[in-house]
Amino acid sequence: SQSEITVINPPGQITQELWDAIEDAYYNPRNLRIIIEGEEDLAALACIALAPDNTTVIYGIPNRGASIHHMDDKLRKLVKDTLSRMKTQY
């Protein structure tokens, strides 16, 4: 069975609601669709920051293709450092 969560996320932000939905998806494995009303551009950063080890995060880049990242501590630190400079809560 598939579940669906809809979250609202304004431009330039990652809301706590989006963080919680991504974290829920990782730690309660099931078929889950997260629908973002608003802007989803930064959601990939949250996915990487929250991803457990041995996870691969794949996301689309408009007019470019896909970006594929296999999680490790170096990537997680890079993303968390980036997010902290953006003053984004995680």
mmCIF file of C-alpha atoms in Angstrom:
data_model
loop_
_atom_site.group_PDB
_atom_site.id
_atom_site.type_symbol
_atom_site.label_atom_id
_atom_site.label_comp_id
_atom_site.label_asym_id
_atom_site.label_seq_id
_atom_site.Cartn_x
_atom_site.Cartn_y
_atom_site.Cartn_z
ATOM 1 C CA SER A 1 0.000 0.000 0.000
ATOM 2 C CA GLN A 2 1.157 3.519 -0.694
ATOM 3 C CA SER A 3 0.932 6.448 1.677
ATOM 4 C CA GLU A 4 1.011 10.088 0.730
ATOM 5 C CA ILE A 5 2.059 13.140 2.739
ATOM 6 C CA THR A 6 1.496 16.702 1.517
ATOM 7 C CA VAL A 7 3.646 19.460 2.987
ATOM 8 C CA ILE A 8 3.776 23.182 2.353
ATOM 9 C CA ASN A 9 7.240 24.596 1.706
ATOM 10 C CA PRO A 10 7.808 28.273 0.771
ATOM 11 C CA PRO A 11 10.601 29.317 -1.644
ATOM 12 C CA GLY A 12 14.103 29.353 -0.180
ATOM 13 C CA GLN A 13 13.163 27.310 2.866
ATOM 14 C CA ILE A 14 13.040 23.801 4.220
ATOM 15 C CA THR A 15 10.163 23.779 6.681
ATOM 16 C CA GLN A 16 10.109 21.592 9.770
ATOM 17 C CA GLU A 17 7.112 19.858 8.201
ATOM 18 C CA LEU A 18 9.256 18.855 5.194
ATOM 19 C CA TRP A 19 12.151 17.737 7.445
ATOM 20 C CA ASP A 20 9.724 15.595 9.449
ATOM 21 C CA ALA A 21 8.203 14.011 6.331
ATOM 22 C CA ILE A 22 11.621 13.081 4.924
ATOM 23 C CA GLU A 23 12.788 11.712 8.262
ATOM 24 C CA ASP A 24 9.570 9.694 8.566
ATOM 25 C CA ALA A 25 10.145 8.252 5.089
ATOM 26 C CA TYR A 26 13.646 7.072 6.015
ATOM 27 C CA TYR A 27 12.881 5.648 9.431
ATOM 28 C CA ASN A 28 9.455 4.122 8.727
ATOM 29 C CA PRO A 29 10.116 2.352 5.413
ATOM 30 C CA ARG A 30 7.073 1.919 3.190
ATOM 31 C CA ASN A 31 5.903 3.149 -0.180
ATOM 32 C CA LEU A 32 5.547 6.860 0.514
ATOM 33 C CA ARG A 33 5.021 9.841 -1.744
ATOM 34 C CA ILE A 34 5.845 13.280 -0.361
ATOM 35 C CA ILE A 35 3.991 15.999 -2.257
ATOM 36 C CA ILE A 36 5.459 19.460 -1.772
ATOM 37 C CA GLU A 37 3.148 22.397 -2.305
ATOM 38 C CA GLY A 38 5.434 25.311 -3.038
ATOM 39 C CA GLU A 39 9.124 24.958 -3.742
ATOM 40 C CA GLU A 40 10.957 21.642 -3.617
ATOM 41 C CA ASP A 41 14.388 22.832 -4.810
ATOM 42 C CA LEU A 42 16.085 22.445 -1.420
ATOM 43 C CA ALA A 43 14.417 19.139 -0.511
ATOM 44 C CA ALA A 44 17.362 17.168 -1.942
ATOM 45 C CA LEU A 45 19.647 18.794 0.629
ATOM 46 C CA ALA A 46 17.344 17.660 3.418
ATOM 47 C CA CYS A 47 17.234 14.163 1.906
ATOM 48 C CA ILE A 48 21.033 14.008 1.943
ATOM 49 C CA ALA A 49 21.376 15.502 5.443
ATOM 50 C CA LEU A 50 18.926 12.974 6.888
ATOM 51 C CA ALA A 51 19.904 9.925 4.819
ATOM 52 C CA PRO A 52 21.119 6.873 6.714
ATOM 53 C CA ASP A 53 24.434 5.321 5.721
ATOM 54 C CA ASN A 54 24.344 3.114 2.613
ATOM 55 C CA THR A 55 21.564 5.210 1.075
ATOM 56 C CA THR A 56 21.644 6.534 -2.477
ATOM 57 C CA VAL A 57 19.864 9.848 -3.081
ATOM 58 C CA ILE A 58 18.805 10.515 -6.679
ATOM 59 C CA TYR A 59 17.124 13.732 -7.790
ATOM 60 C CA GLY A 60 16.392 15.438 -11.071
ATOM 61 C CA ILE A 61 18.066 18.594 -12.305
ATOM 62 C CA PRO A 62 15.901 20.445 -14.856
ATOM 63 C CA ASN A 63 17.325 20.357 -18.383
ATOM 64 C CA ARG A 64 20.416 18.470 -17.113
ATOM 65 C CA GLY A 65 19.392 14.969 -15.995
ATOM 66 C CA ALA A 66 19.801 13.222 -12.665
ATOM 67 C CA SER A 67 22.210 13.693 -9.805
ATOM 68 C CA ILE A 68 23.143 10.524 -7.909
ATOM 69 C CA HIS A 69 24.831 10.591 -4.488
ATOM 70 C CA HIS A 70 25.775 7.602 -2.357
ATOM 71 C CA MET A 71 25.794 8.669 1.278
ATOM 72 C CA ASP A 72 28.976 8.917 3.295
ATOM 73 C CA ASP A 73 30.170 11.101 6.167
ATOM 74 C CA LYS A 74 32.043 13.492 3.843
ATOM 75 C CA LEU A 75 28.932 14.271 1.752
ATOM 76 C CA ARG A 76 26.705 14.534 4.822
ATOM 77 C CA LYS A 77 29.131 17.027 6.429
ATOM 78 C CA LEU A 78 29.357 19.089 3.222
ATOM 79 C CA VAL A 79 25.558 19.344 3.002
ATOM 80 C CA LYS A 80 25.117 20.130 6.707
ATOM 81 C CA ASP A 81 27.795 22.840 6.465
ATOM 82 C CA THR A 82 25.974 24.300 3.453
ATOM 83 C CA LEU A 83 22.652 24.214 5.291
ATOM 84 C CA SER A 84 24.125 25.878 8.366
ATOM 85 C CA ARG A 85 25.416 28.734 6.203
ATOM 86 C CA MET A 86 21.885 29.100 4.825
ATOM 87 C CA LYS A 87 20.538 29.267 8.397
ATOM 88 C CA THR A 88 18.248 26.367 7.587
ATOM 89 C CA GLN A 89 17.067 24.352 10.533
ATOM 90 C CA TYR A 90 17.826 20.621 10.616
#
